[in-house]
XYZ file of C-alpha atoms in Angstrom:
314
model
C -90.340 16.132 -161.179
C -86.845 17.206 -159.897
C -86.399 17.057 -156.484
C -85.677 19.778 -154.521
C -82.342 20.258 -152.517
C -81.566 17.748 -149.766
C -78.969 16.819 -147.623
C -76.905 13.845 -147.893
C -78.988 12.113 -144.757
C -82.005 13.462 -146.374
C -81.480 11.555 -149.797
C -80.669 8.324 -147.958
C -84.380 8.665 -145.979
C -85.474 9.350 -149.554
C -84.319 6.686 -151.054
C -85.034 4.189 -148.152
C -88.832 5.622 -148.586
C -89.212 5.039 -152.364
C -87.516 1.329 -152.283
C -89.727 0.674 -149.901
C -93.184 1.668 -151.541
C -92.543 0.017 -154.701
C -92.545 -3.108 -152.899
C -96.120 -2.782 -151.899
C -98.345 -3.724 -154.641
C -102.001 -2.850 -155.182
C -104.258 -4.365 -152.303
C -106.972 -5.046 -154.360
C -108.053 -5.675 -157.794
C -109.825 -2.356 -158.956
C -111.007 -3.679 -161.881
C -114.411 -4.621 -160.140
C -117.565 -2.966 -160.501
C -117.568 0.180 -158.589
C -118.451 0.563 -154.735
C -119.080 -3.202 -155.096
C -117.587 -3.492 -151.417
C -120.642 -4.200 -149.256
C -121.501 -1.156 -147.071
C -122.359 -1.148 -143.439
C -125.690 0.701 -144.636
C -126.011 -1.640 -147.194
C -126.747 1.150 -150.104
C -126.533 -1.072 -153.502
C -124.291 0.197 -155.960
C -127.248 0.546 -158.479
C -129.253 3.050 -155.943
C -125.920 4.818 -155.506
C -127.862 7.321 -157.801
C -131.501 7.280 -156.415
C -129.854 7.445 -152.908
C -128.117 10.842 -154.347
C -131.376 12.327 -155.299
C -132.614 11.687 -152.220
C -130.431 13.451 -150.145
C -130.914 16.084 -152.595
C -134.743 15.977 -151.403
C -134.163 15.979 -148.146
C -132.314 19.144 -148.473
C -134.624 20.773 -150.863
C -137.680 20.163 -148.072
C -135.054 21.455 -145.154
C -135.017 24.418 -147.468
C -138.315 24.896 -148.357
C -139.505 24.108 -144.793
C -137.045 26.742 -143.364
C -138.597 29.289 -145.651
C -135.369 29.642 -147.567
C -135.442 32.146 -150.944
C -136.396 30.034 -154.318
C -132.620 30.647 -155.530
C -131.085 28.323 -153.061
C -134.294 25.961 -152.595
C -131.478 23.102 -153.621
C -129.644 23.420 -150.494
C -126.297 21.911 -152.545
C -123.117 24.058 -152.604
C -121.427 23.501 -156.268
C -118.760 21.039 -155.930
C -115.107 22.033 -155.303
C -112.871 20.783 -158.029
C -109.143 20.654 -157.960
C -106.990 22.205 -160.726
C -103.109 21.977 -160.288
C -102.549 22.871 -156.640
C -105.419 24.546 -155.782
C -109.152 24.423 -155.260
C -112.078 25.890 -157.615
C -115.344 26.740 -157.404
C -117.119 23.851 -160.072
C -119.814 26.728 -160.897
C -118.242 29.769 -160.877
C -114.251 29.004 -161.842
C -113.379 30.988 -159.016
C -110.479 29.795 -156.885
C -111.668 28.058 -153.655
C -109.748 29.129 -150.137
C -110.686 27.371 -147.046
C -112.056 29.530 -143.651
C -112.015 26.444 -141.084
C -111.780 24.579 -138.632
C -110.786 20.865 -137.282
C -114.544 20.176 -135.952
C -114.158 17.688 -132.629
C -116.186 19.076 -129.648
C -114.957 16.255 -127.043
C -116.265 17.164 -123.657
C -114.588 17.890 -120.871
C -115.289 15.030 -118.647
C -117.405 11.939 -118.719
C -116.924 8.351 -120.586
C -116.261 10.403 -124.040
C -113.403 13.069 -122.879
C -110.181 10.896 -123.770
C -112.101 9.275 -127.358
C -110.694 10.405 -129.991
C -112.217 9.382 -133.160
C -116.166 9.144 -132.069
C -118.438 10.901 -134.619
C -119.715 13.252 -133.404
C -120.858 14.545 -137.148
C -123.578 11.662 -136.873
C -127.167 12.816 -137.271
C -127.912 11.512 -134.181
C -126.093 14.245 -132.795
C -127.920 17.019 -134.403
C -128.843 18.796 -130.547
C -124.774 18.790 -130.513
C -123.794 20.052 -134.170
C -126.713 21.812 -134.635
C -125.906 25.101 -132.878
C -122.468 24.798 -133.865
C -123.176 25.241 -137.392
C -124.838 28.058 -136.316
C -122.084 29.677 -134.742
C -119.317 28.887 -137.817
C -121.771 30.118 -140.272
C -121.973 33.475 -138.611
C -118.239 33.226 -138.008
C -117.904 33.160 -142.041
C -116.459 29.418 -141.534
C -116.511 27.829 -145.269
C -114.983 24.778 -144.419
C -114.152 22.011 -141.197
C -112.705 18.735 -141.334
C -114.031 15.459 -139.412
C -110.877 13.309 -138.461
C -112.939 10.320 -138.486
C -116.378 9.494 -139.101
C -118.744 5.917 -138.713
C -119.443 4.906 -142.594
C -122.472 2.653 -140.773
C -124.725 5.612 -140.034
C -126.724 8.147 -141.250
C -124.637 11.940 -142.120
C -127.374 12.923 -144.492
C -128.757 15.731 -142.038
C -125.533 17.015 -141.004
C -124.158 17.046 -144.542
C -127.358 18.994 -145.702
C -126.768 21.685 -142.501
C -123.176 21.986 -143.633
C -124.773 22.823 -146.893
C -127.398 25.242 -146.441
C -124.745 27.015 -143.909
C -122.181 27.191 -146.385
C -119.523 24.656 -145.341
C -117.785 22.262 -147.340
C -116.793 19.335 -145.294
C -112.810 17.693 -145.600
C -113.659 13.783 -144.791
C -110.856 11.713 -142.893
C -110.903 8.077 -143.825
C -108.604 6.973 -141.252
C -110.161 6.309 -137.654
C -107.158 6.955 -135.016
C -106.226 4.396 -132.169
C -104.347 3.775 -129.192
C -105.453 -0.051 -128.445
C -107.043 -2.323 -130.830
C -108.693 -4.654 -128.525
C -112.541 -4.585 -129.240
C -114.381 -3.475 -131.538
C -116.006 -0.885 -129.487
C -114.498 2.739 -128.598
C -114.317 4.186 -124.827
C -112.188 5.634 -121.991
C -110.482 3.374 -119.971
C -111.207 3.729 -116.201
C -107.793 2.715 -115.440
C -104.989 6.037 -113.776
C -103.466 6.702 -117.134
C -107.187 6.659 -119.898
C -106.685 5.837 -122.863
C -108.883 5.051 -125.495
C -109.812 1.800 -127.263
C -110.829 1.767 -130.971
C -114.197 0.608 -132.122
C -112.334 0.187 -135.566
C -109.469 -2.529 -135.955
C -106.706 -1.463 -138.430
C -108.553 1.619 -139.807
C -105.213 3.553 -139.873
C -101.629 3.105 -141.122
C -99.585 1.550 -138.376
C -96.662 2.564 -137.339
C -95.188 -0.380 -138.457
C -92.608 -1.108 -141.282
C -93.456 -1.341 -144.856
C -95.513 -3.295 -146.161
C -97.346 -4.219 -142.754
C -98.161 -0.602 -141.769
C -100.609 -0.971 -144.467
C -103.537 -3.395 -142.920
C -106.055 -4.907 -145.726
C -108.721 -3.190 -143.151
C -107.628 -0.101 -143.805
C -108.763 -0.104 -147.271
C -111.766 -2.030 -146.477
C -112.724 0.682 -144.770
C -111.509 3.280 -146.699
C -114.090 1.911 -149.478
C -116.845 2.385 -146.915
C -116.306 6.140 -146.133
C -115.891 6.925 -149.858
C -119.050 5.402 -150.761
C -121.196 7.154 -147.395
C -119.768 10.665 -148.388
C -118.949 10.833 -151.920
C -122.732 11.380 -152.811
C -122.635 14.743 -150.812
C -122.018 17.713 -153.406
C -120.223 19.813 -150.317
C -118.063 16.904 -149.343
C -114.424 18.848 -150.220
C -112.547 16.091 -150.204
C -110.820 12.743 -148.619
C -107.784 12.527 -146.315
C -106.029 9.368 -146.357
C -103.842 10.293 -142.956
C -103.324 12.601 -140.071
C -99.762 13.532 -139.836
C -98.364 9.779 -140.144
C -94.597 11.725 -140.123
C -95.367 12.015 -136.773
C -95.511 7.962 -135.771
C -91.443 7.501 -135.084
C -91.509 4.433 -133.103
C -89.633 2.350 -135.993
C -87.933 5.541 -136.967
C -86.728 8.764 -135.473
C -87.273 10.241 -138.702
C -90.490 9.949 -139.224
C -90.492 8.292 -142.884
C -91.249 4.618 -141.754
C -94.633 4.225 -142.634
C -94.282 7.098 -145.354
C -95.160 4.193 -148.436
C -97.623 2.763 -146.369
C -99.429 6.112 -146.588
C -98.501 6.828 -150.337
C -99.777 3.215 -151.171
C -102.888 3.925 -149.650
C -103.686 6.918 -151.468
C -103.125 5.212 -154.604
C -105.508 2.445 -153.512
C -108.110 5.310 -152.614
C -107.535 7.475 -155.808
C -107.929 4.487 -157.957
C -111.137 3.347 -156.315
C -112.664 6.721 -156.594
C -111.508 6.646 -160.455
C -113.587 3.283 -160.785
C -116.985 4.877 -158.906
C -116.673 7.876 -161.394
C -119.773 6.675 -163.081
C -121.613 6.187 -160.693
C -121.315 9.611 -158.025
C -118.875 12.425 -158.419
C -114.580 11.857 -158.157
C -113.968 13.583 -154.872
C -110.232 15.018 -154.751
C -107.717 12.938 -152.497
C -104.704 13.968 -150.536
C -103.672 13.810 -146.782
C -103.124 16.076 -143.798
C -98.956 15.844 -142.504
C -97.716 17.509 -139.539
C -95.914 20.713 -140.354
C -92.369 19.981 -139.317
C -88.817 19.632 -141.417
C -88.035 18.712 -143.795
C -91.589 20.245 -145.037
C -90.082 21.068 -148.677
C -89.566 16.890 -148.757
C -92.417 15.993 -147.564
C -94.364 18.191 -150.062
C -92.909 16.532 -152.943
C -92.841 13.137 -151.663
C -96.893 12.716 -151.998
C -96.800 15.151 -154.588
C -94.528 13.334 -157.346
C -95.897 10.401 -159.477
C -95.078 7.365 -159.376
C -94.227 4.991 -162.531
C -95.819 7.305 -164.349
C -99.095 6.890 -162.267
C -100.848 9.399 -161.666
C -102.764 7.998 -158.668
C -99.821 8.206 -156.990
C -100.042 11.908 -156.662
C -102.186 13.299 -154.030
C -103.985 16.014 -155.053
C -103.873 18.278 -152.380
């Protein structure tokens, strides 16, 4: 790919960016038998299939329960597939554009009002969601994105609303932080709250390369892939949340930029080695829209080494 036109302080944060991701090397050796990492629900890879059909069950009684016509008595939207730079309907060929939201109802006061990466997308949480869904379906809403989710509980009833209502669902693997002190998540009591993450190093750090990229991360990263990837209406996995943002090692905002790209080569590549087992869910990453956006677009977008994992792909 040719890159596009940059200034002369551009190219040197270019070129500072791709030095430094080719020194990090793969985490961890792919070449083992798919979602072999051990899951906080403890789902076996060989059930990986079963445990598909039964969420497929569960929706199909939803529907059937809920007096829904025979036609849609599967409750499953087609998966969204990715062709080039856009998004496609897997049934139909037609070309897939998101009507969404960011989905994060933090309340106004109490212990949860300064959290924020709690799951609130957990079925336990169904009085919350619930009537939400409601309200996006009739608002024609198609698609919302969960910054970060808990890969150790159940998402099989809110995944199956999302479905019958219509709603793809964009997955973030990262979990957000403030403090890693514990591995439990609340609101400080102190004058200034702040928050304290129930997940150590489940995020790129704004650190320099290659220590912005914590072995957690992909640990965890492993996790969420294998909780959501059996959902037909999951849209897809972000591997960040506008990392060009974290400056404190750079006023640029390209620091941890191969942390990021590393990690979605780690991700791509695992979801390449679970293809047999549930469906390749497309990869890419959410980035703050600020300059230089053009730069940013084809960083994450241009292989690397001829790699195609590289790449995200949207």
């Amino acid at each position: 790919m040719q890159p596009l036109t940059r200034t002369k302080s551009q190219n040197v944060i270019w070129e500072v960016a791709r030095v430094a991701y080719q020194g990090i090397d793969l985490l961890t050796d792919h070449s083992s038998t798919c979602c072999s990492v051990t899951k906080l629900r403890e789902v076996p890879a060989p059930l990986k299939m079963t445990f598909s059909r039964r969420i497929r069950n569960l929706c199909a009684l939803t529907a059937l329960l809920t007096a829904t016509t025979v036609h849609h008595a599967n409750a499953w939207l087609p998966p969204v597939i990715t062709k080039g730079n856009k998004f496609f309907d897997s049934d139909t060929g037609l070309e897939f554009r998101m009507k969404g939201i960011a989905y994060y109802p933090r309340p106004n006061s109490g212990e949860l009002a300064d959290v924020s990466n709690y799951d609130w997308a957990a079925d336990e949480h169904e009085a919350i969601w619930k009537p939400h869904l409601e309200i996006m379906k009739d608002l024609g809403v198609n698609t919302i994105r969960l910054y970060s989710v808990d890969p150790s509980v159940s998402h099989d009833k809110f995944m199956c609303a999302c479905s019958e209502a219509g709603i793809y669902v964009l997955v973030g693997i990262t979990a957000p932080y403030v403090l890693q002190q514990t591995n439990f998540c609340y609101a400080s009591t102190l004058t200034h709250s702040f928050m304290v993450c129930r997940c150590k190093n489940c995020s790129v750090q704004d650190l320099e390369p290659p220590t912005c990229y914590p072995q957690e991360l992909f640990t965890r990263g492993q996790m969420v892939y294998n909780a959501f990837a059996v959902y037909d209406n999951t849209l897809g996995f972000s591997v960040g949340n506008e990392n060009n943002l974290q400056v404190k090692y750079g006023a640029d905002g390209t620091t941890t930029a191969p942390c990021v790209k590393a990690f979605l080569r780690d991700m791509r590549s695992y979801a390449a080695s679970c293809s047999g087992a549930v469906r390749q869910v497309p990869m890419g990453l959410d980035i703050a829209d600020i300059p230089p956006r053009w730069q940013w677009i084809s960083y994450y977008d241009c292989a690397v080494d001829d790699d195609e994992n590289t790449r995200a792909e949207w």
